[in-house]
């Protein structure tokens, strides 16, 4: 049954702030703040104005933003002359008070909730539990203003300045409550206060509703429910103010929040996530005509799956992992970073992550285990990779993915000296680009020699018994000749090597 996942926004409870004001009104509002000496509020509103009109028409707002930024970054006042240390101190007290007020009125965070994950099924009592993952995302505006303020503060402060300014997100947590309602707005679940803290968990909180009866299970399983935020508080006990209710907060499902929270960077719709369905089947894996590592040819069956049409680009990777974007060429990462990316993308979409990742005794090396019944994104197995590269059920007889003429489908040593933008050559018959050349690609499997026995959904060597960690890499790269770019060619790399990758999702069996 198709899931329907909606979010009802109750503006009577919180102003959730999706509405876009026009450039002129924002610009005038920013000028008003500036005339009142509320420089942080002016800075934030000029930022909003530029966001509303990201073109040369926003020149006045850009100039004003740069002027105020420069004033703050230089410390507001220079010491000496007619300006006393007391004047400088009081100016910064006022500035930091405006900072606190602005980010209470205009939350630096947006909140997203993922789809429910079912657990603790008791068939006798006909009950179960549902876990909803709540996540906070922070905006570019907050990061920009925080950097400006910190630059100036560090430049002008003296040792006797205490508690004048603190990063409003450096120590606090948000308290969020919400409820799950049916199509008639009748309550299914009500949460207690959930605390979302900033930290290594990337602002994630799992809220578990227990002992859902059969009626509630039916409503949740049908997907005909809505998530209604009730209140969002900022804990500011260090300011002596207790809990403050936030206004202008974005609240929605993971994908809608992720699309809208940072509109100045490439987070508009994750348009580069194009998954192509690969219908499962049987094929003869390997080759007897080239390297002995490709022998013996053996029968393999794979289940249906979806695979990303392109290699994961730098743009895609940086957007998900909240890093700086450099381009649309393939992202080269370690095997460990590739699986972490898969987990992070799964969380964004509300899926169960496929990997359980734990630090090992060796620095820089993680213990990674597949999670049973996970439905998130993962690396392809070597068998899935070769099956898709060769055209799936069609099993095209080409040496390379999509053609026996390598220049038609691949960036490789004779025609490129660097990684090129993804999808710059012809795709194969299923629509996959760059499976030969450009960036070599990680597979999930630990490398092992082939067996002549028929296999079903093989996943490589057993990590529990393998002494040397070398993972399968496929497809060849721009550094390689044509032999390495063949669809059956394989090599092994240590997991800290930097290679490209693409992602897959399993298609559930009916």
Short mmCIF file of C-alpha atoms in Angstrom, two decimals:
data_model
loop_
_atom_site.label_atom_id
_atom_site.label_comp_id
_atom_site.label_asym_id
_atom_site.label_seq_id
_atom_site.Cartn_x
_atom_site.Cartn_y
_atom_site.Cartn_z
CA UNK A 1 0.00 0.00 0.00
CA UNK A 2 1.32 3.41 -0.92
CA UNK A 3 2.30 5.42 2.11
CA UNK A 4 0.80 8.87 2.58
CA UNK A 5 3.03 11.03 4.75
CA UNK A 6 1.67 14.49 5.51
CA UNK A 7 2.53 17.21 7.97
CA UNK A 8 -0.08 19.56 9.39
CA UNK A 9 1.34 22.90 10.48
CA UNK A 10 -0.54 24.53 13.36
CA UNK A 11 0.52 28.16 13.19
CA UNK A 12 -1.59 28.93 16.25
CA UNK A 13 0.95 26.98 18.27
CA UNK A 14 4.14 28.06 16.50
CA UNK A 15 4.94 30.28 13.54
CA UNK A 16 6.64 27.71 11.36
CA UNK A 17 7.91 30.28 8.90
CA UNK A 18 7.75 28.68 5.46
CA UNK A 19 6.18 31.77 3.91
CA UNK A 20 8.57 33.86 1.83
CA UNK A 21 8.54 37.65 2.19
CA UNK A 22 9.52 39.72 -0.82
CA UNK A 23 12.80 41.56 -1.19
CA UNK A 24 11.42 45.08 -0.68
CA UNK A 25 9.66 44.38 2.61
CA UNK A 26 12.66 42.51 4.00
CA UNK A 27 15.04 45.26 2.93
CA UNK A 28 12.90 47.92 4.62
CA UNK A 29 12.63 45.80 7.77
CA UNK A 30 16.43 45.38 7.82
CA UNK A 31 16.94 49.15 7.46
CA UNK A 32 14.59 49.71 10.40
CA UNK A 33 16.59 47.30 12.57
CA UNK A 34 19.80 49.04 11.51
CA UNK A 35 18.42 52.48 12.45
CA UNK A 36 17.47 51.09 15.88
CA UNK A 37 21.01 49.81 16.43
CA UNK A 38 19.94 46.13 16.31
CA UNK A 39 22.83 45.11 14.08
CA UNK A 40 22.39 41.33 14.35
CA UNK A 41 18.69 41.57 13.49
CA UNK A 42 19.61 43.83 10.57
CA UNK A 43 22.29 41.40 9.42
CA UNK A 44 19.90 38.46 9.52
CA UNK A 45 17.13 40.32 7.69
CA UNK A 46 19.50 41.60 4.97
CA UNK A 47 20.56 37.96 4.57
CA UNK A 48 16.88 36.99 4.12
CA UNK A 49 16.41 39.78 1.57
CA UNK A 50 19.35 38.56 -0.51
CA UNK A 51 17.92 35.04 -0.31
CA UNK A 52 14.57 36.36 -1.61
CA UNK A 53 16.28 38.14 -4.53
CA UNK A 54 19.57 36.33 -5.27
CA UNK A 55 20.59 38.61 -8.13
CA UNK A 56 22.11 41.99 -8.94
CA UNK A 57 18.81 43.58 -7.87
CA UNK A 58 19.82 42.87 -4.27
CA UNK A 59 22.90 45.14 -4.51
CA UNK A 60 21.69 47.49 -1.74
CA UNK A 61 21.11 44.61 0.67
CA UNK A 62 24.47 43.05 -0.23
CA UNK A 63 26.28 46.35 0.39
CA UNK A 64 24.51 46.84 3.73
CA UNK A 65 25.26 43.26 4.80
CA UNK A 66 28.93 43.67 3.95
CA UNK A 67 29.08 47.03 5.77
CA UNK A 68 27.55 45.70 9.00
CA UNK A 69 29.68 42.54 8.84
CA UNK A 70 32.81 44.67 8.54
CA UNK A 71 31.77 46.83 11.50
CA UNK A 72 31.19 43.83 13.73
CA UNK A 73 34.29 41.92 12.58
CA UNK A 74 36.56 44.86 13.36
CA UNK A 75 35.17 44.99 16.91
CA UNK A 76 32.58 47.81 16.47
CA UNK A 77 34.90 50.37 18.03
CA UNK A 78 38.66 50.79 17.99
CA UNK A 79 40.28 51.37 21.33
CA UNK A 80 41.74 54.78 21.97
CA UNK A 81 40.55 58.34 21.33
CA UNK A 82 37.23 59.32 22.90
CA UNK A 83 35.92 55.76 23.21
CA UNK A 84 36.32 54.21 26.63
CA UNK A 85 36.62 50.52 27.42
CA UNK A 86 33.26 50.80 29.15
CA UNK A 87 31.64 52.11 25.96
CA UNK A 88 33.06 49.18 23.98
CA UNK A 89 31.88 46.72 26.61
CA UNK A 90 28.34 48.10 26.67
CA UNK A 91 28.16 48.09 22.88
CA UNK A 92 29.02 44.39 22.86
CA UNK A 93 26.55 43.62 25.65
CA UNK A 94 23.82 45.21 23.48
CA UNK A 95 25.00 43.41 20.36
CA UNK A 96 25.04 40.00 22.06
CA UNK A 97 21.61 40.63 23.59
CA UNK A 98 20.30 41.30 20.07
CA UNK A 99 21.97 38.08 18.89
CA UNK A 100 20.12 36.09 21.53
CA UNK A 101 16.83 37.81 20.79
CA UNK A 102 17.14 37.37 17.03
CA UNK A 103 17.77 33.63 17.20
CA UNK A 104 14.87 33.20 19.58
CA UNK A 105 12.59 35.04 17.16
CA UNK A 106 14.18 33.36 14.12
CA UNK A 107 15.27 29.87 15.07
CA UNK A 108 18.67 28.79 13.71
CA UNK A 109 17.31 25.26 13.52
CA UNK A 110 14.60 23.54 11.53
CA UNK A 111 13.15 20.25 12.72
CA UNK A 112 12.38 17.20 10.62
CA UNK A 113 10.73 13.90 11.53
CA UNK A 114 11.34 10.65 9.69
CA UNK A 115 8.93 7.85 8.88
CA UNK A 116 8.08 5.45 11.76
CA UNK A 117 10.18 2.34 12.37
CA UNK A 118 8.30 -0.64 13.81
CA UNK A 119 9.76 -2.84 16.58
CA UNK A 120 8.92 -4.86 19.72
CA UNK A 121 6.09 -6.74 18.01
CA UNK A 122 4.06 -8.84 20.48
CA UNK A 123 1.72 -11.05 18.44
CA UNK A 124 0.02 -12.41 21.55
CA UNK A 125 -0.87 -9.00 22.97
CA UNK A 126 -1.24 -7.52 19.46
CA UNK A 127 0.98 -4.56 20.29
CA UNK A 128 4.22 -3.04 19.01
CA UNK A 129 6.40 0.06 19.28
CA UNK A 130 7.05 2.81 16.76
CA UNK A 131 10.16 4.99 16.72
CA UNK A 132 10.17 8.40 15.06
CA UNK A 133 13.55 10.04 14.44
CA UNK A 134 13.60 13.76 15.16
CA UNK A 135 16.46 15.76 13.68
CA UNK A 136 17.56 19.40 13.85
CA UNK A 137 19.21 21.09 10.86
CA UNK A 138 21.06 24.40 11.18
CA UNK A 139 21.05 27.11 8.54
CA UNK A 140 23.73 28.94 6.60
CA UNK A 141 22.38 32.21 8.01
CA UNK A 142 23.13 31.10 11.55
CA UNK A 143 26.62 29.92 10.57
CA UNK A 144 27.35 33.20 8.76
CA UNK A 145 26.19 35.46 11.62
CA UNK A 146 27.93 33.32 14.22
CA UNK A 147 31.23 33.55 12.35
CA UNK A 148 30.96 37.35 11.98
CA UNK A 149 30.16 37.80 15.65
CA UNK A 150 32.90 35.47 16.86
CA UNK A 151 35.52 37.16 14.66
CA UNK A 152 34.79 40.58 16.14
CA UNK A 153 34.37 39.33 19.69
CA UNK A 154 37.70 37.48 19.71
CA UNK A 155 39.39 40.59 18.35
CA UNK A 156 38.07 43.10 20.89
CA UNK A 157 37.40 41.22 24.16
CA UNK A 158 39.63 41.51 27.21
CA UNK A 159 40.24 39.05 30.03
CA UNK A 160 37.69 40.72 32.33
CA UNK A 161 34.80 40.21 29.87
CA UNK A 162 32.76 37.31 31.22
CA UNK A 163 29.61 35.80 29.71
CA UNK A 164 29.12 38.70 27.29
CA UNK A 165 28.64 36.33 24.37
CA UNK A 166 28.19 32.61 24.01
CA UNK A 167 27.39 30.68 20.88
CA UNK A 168 23.66 30.14 21.29
CA UNK A 169 24.05 26.62 19.86
CA UNK A 170 27.24 25.60 21.65
CA UNK A 171 25.78 24.38 24.90
CA UNK A 172 21.98 24.40 24.79
CA UNK A 173 19.42 21.85 23.75
CA UNK A 174 16.00 22.19 22.21
CA UNK A 175 12.93 20.68 23.81
CA UNK A 176 10.40 19.59 21.21
CA UNK A 177 6.98 18.02 21.69
CA UNK A 178 4.65 16.74 19.00
CA UNK A 179 1.70 14.44 18.47
CA UNK A 180 0.57 11.96 15.84
CA UNK A 181 -3.04 12.39 14.70
CA UNK A 182 -5.35 10.58 12.30
CA UNK A 183 -7.22 12.08 9.32
CA UNK A 184 -9.89 13.47 11.67
CA UNK A 185 -7.27 15.11 13.85
CA UNK A 186 -7.85 12.60 16.63
CA UNK A 187 -4.83 11.83 18.76
CA UNK A 188 -2.89 8.57 18.15
CA UNK A 189 0.26 9.35 20.14
CA UNK A 190 1.46 12.36 22.13
CA UNK A 191 5.14 12.79 22.83
CA UNK A 192 6.66 13.99 26.02
CA UNK A 193 9.37 16.62 25.68
CA UNK A 194 12.17 15.33 23.45
CA UNK A 195 15.58 16.97 23.88
CA UNK A 196 17.60 17.48 20.71
CA UNK A 197 21.19 18.30 21.64
CA UNK A 198 23.97 19.52 19.42
CA UNK A 199 26.79 16.97 19.26
CA UNK A 200 28.40 14.05 17.49
CA UNK A 201 25.01 12.47 16.76
CA UNK A 202 24.34 15.31 14.26
CA UNK A 203 21.34 16.58 16.23
CA UNK A 204 19.31 13.40 16.09
CA UNK A 205 16.82 12.12 18.67
CA UNK A 206 14.82 8.89 18.43
CA UNK A 207 11.40 9.09 20.12
CA UNK A 208 9.76 5.73 20.85
CA UNK A 209 6.02 5.20 21.32
CA UNK A 210 5.44 1.85 23.03
CA UNK A 211 2.55 -0.62 23.24
CA UNK A 212 0.60 0.57 20.23
CA UNK A 213 -2.61 -1.50 20.03
CA UNK A 214 -4.03 -3.07 16.86
CA UNK A 215 -6.16 0.00 16.02
CA UNK A 216 -3.16 2.34 16.24
CA UNK A 217 -1.05 -0.16 14.29
CA UNK A 218 -3.61 -0.15 11.49
CA UNK A 219 -3.58 3.66 11.30
CA UNK A 220 0.21 3.87 11.27
CA UNK A 221 0.62 1.03 8.76
CA UNK A 222 -1.88 2.68 6.40
CA UNK A 223 0.24 5.83 6.40
CA UNK A 224 -2.87 7.94 6.96
CA UNK A 225 -1.51 10.01 9.81
CA UNK A 226 -0.05 13.44 10.39
CA UNK A 227 2.69 14.82 12.64
CA UNK A 228 1.64 17.94 14.53
CA UNK A 229 4.26 19.96 16.43
CA UNK A 230 2.95 21.28 19.69
CA UNK A 231 5.77 23.36 21.18
CA UNK A 232 9.46 24.02 20.62
CA UNK A 233 11.52 25.47 23.49
CA UNK A 234 15.12 26.59 23.68
CA UNK A 235 16.76 25.79 27.00
CA UNK A 236 18.80 28.85 27.99
CA UNK A 237 19.51 28.25 31.66
CA UNK A 238 22.98 29.77 31.32
CA UNK A 239 21.29 33.09 30.58
CA UNK A 240 19.08 32.62 33.63
CA UNK A 241 15.95 32.59 31.49
CA UNK A 242 14.81 28.95 31.72
CA UNK A 243 12.93 27.73 28.65
CA UNK A 244 11.96 30.14 25.89
CA UNK A 245 9.34 29.25 23.32
CA UNK A 246 10.68 29.61 19.77
CA UNK A 247 8.92 31.34 16.93
CA UNK A 248 9.42 31.15 13.15
CA UNK A 249 10.41 27.48 13.32
CA UNK A 250 10.37 25.20 10.30
CA UNK A 251 8.87 21.82 11.07
CA UNK A 252 8.13 19.01 8.63
CA UNK A 253 9.22 15.61 7.35
CA UNK A 254 12.93 14.99 6.71
CA UNK A 255 12.83 15.54 2.96
CA UNK A 256 10.77 18.76 3.01
CA UNK A 257 13.00 20.25 5.70
CA UNK A 258 16.17 19.16 3.96
CA UNK A 259 15.02 20.81 0.73
CA UNK A 260 14.18 24.14 2.35
CA UNK A 261 16.43 24.81 5.32
CA UNK A 262 19.52 26.01 3.43
CA UNK A 263 18.24 27.56 0.18
CA UNK A 264 21.52 29.38 -0.53
CA UNK A 265 23.34 26.11 -1.20
CA UNK A 266 22.49 23.04 -3.26
CA UNK A 267 19.86 21.55 -0.97
CA UNK A 268 16.86 22.48 -3.08
CA UNK A 269 15.49 19.04 -3.88
CA UNK A 270 18.42 16.62 -3.94
CA UNK A 271 17.67 16.42 -7.71
CA UNK A 272 20.74 14.26 -8.31
CA UNK A 273 19.22 11.28 -6.41
CA UNK A 274 18.00 9.36 -9.44
CA UNK A 275 17.59 5.67 -8.66
CA UNK A 276 17.02 3.20 -11.49
CA UNK A 277 15.24 -0.09 -10.87
CA UNK A 278 17.27 -3.17 -11.77
CA UNK A 279 15.08 -6.26 -12.06
CA UNK A 280 16.74 -9.23 -10.40
CA UNK A 281 17.87 -12.32 -12.28
CA UNK A 282 20.59 -14.84 -12.96
CA UNK A 283 23.84 -14.28 -14.88
CA UNK A 284 27.27 -15.78 -15.45
CA UNK A 285 29.72 -13.67 -13.47
CA UNK A 286 33.38 -13.31 -14.42
CA UNK A 287 35.40 -14.05 -17.56
CA UNK A 288 37.88 -16.68 -18.78
CA UNK A 289 39.48 -14.41 -21.40
CA UNK A 290 41.48 -11.96 -19.29
CA UNK A 291 42.93 -11.91 -15.76
CA UNK A 292 42.83 -15.04 -13.60
CA UNK A 293 41.16 -13.03 -10.81
CA UNK A 294 38.02 -13.04 -13.00
CA UNK A 295 37.90 -16.87 -13.09
CA UNK A 296 36.12 -19.17 -12.87
CA UNK A 297 32.89 -18.06 -14.52
CA UNK A 298 30.10 -18.93 -12.09
CA UNK A 299 26.33 -18.64 -11.90
CA UNK A 300 25.00 -15.85 -9.66
CA UNK A 301 21.45 -14.81 -8.81
CA UNK A 302 20.68 -11.31 -7.50
CA UNK A 303 17.41 -9.91 -6.17
CA UNK A 304 15.87 -6.73 -7.56
CA UNK A 305 17.38 -3.43 -6.40
CA UNK A 306 17.57 0.27 -7.23
CA UNK A 307 20.88 1.92 -8.08
CA UNK A 308 22.00 5.54 -8.45
CA UNK A 309 22.26 6.48 -12.12
CA UNK A 310 25.60 8.21 -11.57
CA UNK A 311 28.56 7.99 -9.27
CA UNK A 312 28.00 10.02 -6.10
CA UNK A 313 29.16 13.51 -7.02
CA UNK A 314 31.06 15.94 -4.82
CA UNK A 315 27.96 18.16 -4.86
CA UNK A 316 25.71 15.33 -3.68
CA UNK A 317 28.17 14.16 -1.00
CA UNK A 318 28.86 17.65 0.37
CA UNK A 319 25.15 18.49 0.51
CA UNK A 320 24.32 15.40 2.55
CA UNK A 321 27.38 15.63 4.83
CA UNK A 322 27.10 19.44 5.18
CA UNK A 323 30.48 20.22 3.67
CA UNK A 324 31.67 22.75 1.12
CA UNK A 325 30.63 21.99 -2.47
CA UNK A 326 33.38 21.99 -5.10
CA UNK A 327 31.78 20.49 -8.20
CA UNK A 328 29.82 17.74 -9.95
CA UNK A 329 32.73 15.37 -10.46
CA UNK A 330 32.73 12.03 -8.55
CA UNK A 331 33.56 12.22 -4.86
CA UNK A 332 36.57 10.08 -3.88
CA UNK A 333 36.37 8.84 -0.28
CA UNK A 334 37.46 5.94 1.89
CA UNK A 335 35.27 2.85 2.11
CA UNK A 336 34.37 3.88 5.68
CA UNK A 337 33.25 7.36 4.60
CA UNK A 338 31.19 5.81 1.81
CA UNK A 339 29.18 3.67 4.24
CA UNK A 340 28.78 6.63 6.62
CA UNK A 341 27.34 8.64 3.72
CA UNK A 342 24.86 5.83 3.04
CA UNK A 343 23.71 5.90 6.67
CA UNK A 344 23.39 9.67 6.71
CA UNK A 345 21.30 9.73 3.54
CA UNK A 346 19.11 6.96 4.97
CA UNK A 347 18.44 9.07 8.07
CA UNK A 348 17.52 12.10 5.97
CA UNK A 349 14.88 10.08 4.15
CA UNK A 350 13.65 8.37 7.31
CA UNK A 351 14.94 4.91 6.34
CA UNK A 352 16.61 2.39 8.62
CA UNK A 353 20.40 2.74 8.08
CA UNK A 354 22.04 -0.37 6.63
CA UNK A 355 25.27 -0.23 8.62
CA UNK A 356 26.06 -0.55 12.30
CA UNK A 357 29.35 1.36 12.61
CA UNK A 358 31.49 1.07 15.74
CA UNK A 359 35.05 2.34 16.39
CA UNK A 360 37.63 -0.43 16.52
CA UNK A 361 40.87 -0.65 18.47
CA UNK A 362 42.74 0.60 15.40
CA UNK A 363 42.58 4.36 14.85
CA UNK A 364 40.88 5.29 11.58
CA UNK A 365 39.39 1.81 11.14
CA UNK A 366 35.76 1.12 12.05
CA UNK A 367 33.94 -2.14 12.62
CA UNK A 368 31.05 -2.20 10.14
CA UNK A 369 28.19 -4.68 10.24
CA UNK A 370 25.12 -5.02 8.02
CA UNK A 371 21.83 -4.34 9.83
CA UNK A 372 19.25 -7.06 9.28
CA UNK A 373 15.99 -5.89 7.65
CA UNK A 374 17.31 -2.34 7.10
CA UNK A 375 15.69 -0.47 4.20
CA UNK A 376 18.16 2.36 3.69
CA UNK A 377 20.88 3.14 1.18
CA UNK A 378 24.03 1.02 0.94
CA UNK A 379 26.97 0.17 -1.31
CA UNK A 380 26.29 -2.35 -4.08
CA UNK A 381 27.65 -5.85 -3.73
CA UNK A 382 30.21 -6.84 -6.34
CA UNK A 383 27.64 -9.12 -7.97
CA UNK A 384 25.03 -6.32 -8.13
CA UNK A 385 27.61 -3.96 -9.57
CA UNK A 386 28.64 -6.33 -12.39
CA UNK A 387 25.04 -7.34 -13.09
CA UNK A 388 24.01 -3.66 -13.53
CA UNK A 389 27.16 -2.78 -15.52
CA UNK A 390 26.40 -5.56 -17.99
CA UNK A 391 22.79 -4.47 -18.52
CA UNK A 392 20.91 -6.51 -15.93
CA UNK A 393 18.69 -9.23 -17.41
CA UNK A 394 19.77 -8.23 -20.93
CA UNK A 395 23.44 -9.06 -20.21
CA UNK A 396 24.88 -7.13 -23.15
CA UNK A 397 28.06 -8.70 -24.59
CA UNK A 398 30.09 -5.47 -24.37
CA UNK A 399 33.59 -5.24 -22.93
CA UNK A 400 32.71 -1.96 -21.23
CA UNK A 401 29.51 -0.77 -19.61
CA UNK A 402 27.32 0.23 -22.54
CA UNK A 403 29.67 -0.35 -25.47
CA UNK A 404 32.71 -2.19 -26.76
CA UNK A 405 34.04 1.20 -27.90
CA UNK A 406 35.45 2.55 -24.66
CA UNK A 407 35.65 6.20 -25.74
CA UNK A 408 31.86 6.30 -26.12
CA UNK A 409 31.18 5.45 -22.49
CA UNK A 410 34.29 6.13 -20.41
CA UNK A 411 36.75 8.73 -19.25
CA UNK A 412 40.06 6.86 -19.10
CA UNK A 413 43.78 7.56 -19.45
CA UNK A 414 43.88 8.32 -23.22
CA UNK A 415 41.06 10.91 -23.11
CA UNK A 416 41.21 12.49 -19.64
CA UNK A 417 43.73 13.61 -17.02
CA UNK A 418 41.25 14.20 -14.18
CA UNK A 419 37.84 13.19 -12.88
CA UNK A 420 35.16 14.69 -15.10
CA UNK A 421 31.60 15.72 -14.23
CA UNK A 422 29.33 12.72 -13.79
CA UNK A 423 27.15 11.62 -16.73
CA UNK A 424 29.43 13.16 -19.36
CA UNK A 425 29.50 10.02 -21.53
CA UNK A 426 26.78 7.73 -22.87
CA UNK A 427 24.95 5.53 -20.33
CA UNK A 428 24.57 1.78 -20.62
CA UNK A 429 21.28 0.15 -21.65
CA UNK A 430 19.80 0.51 -18.14
CA UNK A 431 20.71 4.21 -17.89
CA UNK A 432 23.82 3.98 -15.70
CA UNK A 433 26.67 6.41 -16.39
CA UNK A 434 30.41 6.04 -15.78
CA UNK A 435 30.40 2.40 -14.75
CA UNK A 436 33.51 2.20 -16.90
CA UNK A 437 36.12 4.87 -16.16
CA UNK A 438 36.00 8.32 -14.51
CA UNK A 439 36.20 7.10 -10.86
CA UNK A 440 36.75 3.51 -9.76
CA UNK A 441 33.92 2.45 -7.43
CA UNK A 442 33.75 0.80 -4.04
CA UNK A 443 31.64 -2.31 -3.56
CA UNK A 444 30.52 -3.66 -0.19
CA UNK A 445 32.41 -6.95 -0.52
CA UNK A 446 35.67 -7.91 1.08
CA UNK A 447 37.80 -9.27 -1.76
CA UNK A 448 38.06 -13.02 -2.22
CA UNK A 449 38.81 -15.41 -5.07
CA UNK A 450 35.83 -16.63 -7.07
CA UNK A 451 34.30 -20.05 -6.51
CA UNK A 452 32.85 -22.25 -9.25
CA UNK A 453 29.73 -22.89 -7.16
CA UNK A 454 26.42 -21.19 -8.00
CA UNK A 455 25.62 -18.37 -5.57
CA UNK A 456 22.63 -16.27 -4.56
CA UNK A 457 23.22 -12.63 -3.50
CA UNK A 458 26.89 -13.11 -2.52
CA UNK A 459 28.48 -10.48 -0.28
CA UNK A 460 32.16 -11.38 -0.39
CA UNK A 461 34.51 -12.73 2.26
CA UNK A 462 33.39 -13.04 5.88
CA UNK A 463 34.70 -10.00 7.82
CA UNK A 464 34.83 -12.07 11.02
CA UNK A 465 37.41 -14.48 9.56
CA UNK A 466 39.25 -12.24 7.07
CA UNK A 467 42.64 -11.14 8.41
CA UNK A 468 43.47 -8.55 5.72
CA UNK A 469 40.84 -5.93 4.94
CA UNK A 470 40.81 -5.36 1.19
CA UNK A 471 37.57 -4.29 -0.43
CA UNK A 472 36.47 -4.80 -4.02
CA UNK A 473 36.85 -1.84 -6.40
CA UNK A 474 35.26 -1.94 -9.86
CA UNK A 475 35.05 0.00 -13.12
CA UNK A 476 38.49 1.56 -13.49
CA UNK A 477 39.19 5.30 -13.51
CA UNK A 478 40.54 8.16 -15.58
CA UNK A 479 44.03 7.04 -14.50
CA UNK A 480 43.63 3.57 -16.02
CA UNK A 481 43.93 2.00 -19.43
CA UNK A 482 41.03 0.20 -21.03
CA UNK A 483 41.79 -3.19 -19.45
CA UNK A 484 40.91 -1.92 -15.96
CA UNK A 485 37.64 -0.42 -17.25
CA UNK A 486 36.13 -3.70 -18.47
CA UNK A 487 32.88 -4.82 -16.79
CA UNK A 488 34.49 -7.99 -15.42
CA UNK A 489 37.79 -6.44 -14.27
CA UNK A 490 38.26 -6.39 -10.50
CA UNK A 491 40.83 -5.15 -8.01
CA UNK A 492 41.15 -4.84 -4.24
CA UNK A 493 42.05 -1.81 -2.11
CA UNK A 494 42.55 -1.13 1.58
CA UNK A 495 39.49 0.64 3.03
CA UNK A 496 41.38 3.91 3.59
CA UNK A 497 42.13 4.34 -0.13
CA UNK A 498 40.17 7.09 -1.89
CA UNK A 499 37.74 5.80 -4.52
CA UNK A 500 34.38 6.77 -5.99
CA UNK A 501 31.11 4.97 -5.25
CA UNK A 502 27.42 4.79 -6.06
CA UNK A 503 24.51 3.71 -3.86
CA UNK A 504 21.72 1.15 -4.02
CA UNK A 505 18.49 0.33 -2.16
CA UNK A 506 16.94 -3.11 -1.93
CA UNK A 507 13.47 -3.49 -3.44
CA UNK A 508 11.30 -5.29 -0.87
CA UNK A 509 9.97 -8.67 -1.95
CA UNK A 510 6.20 -8.81 -2.35
#
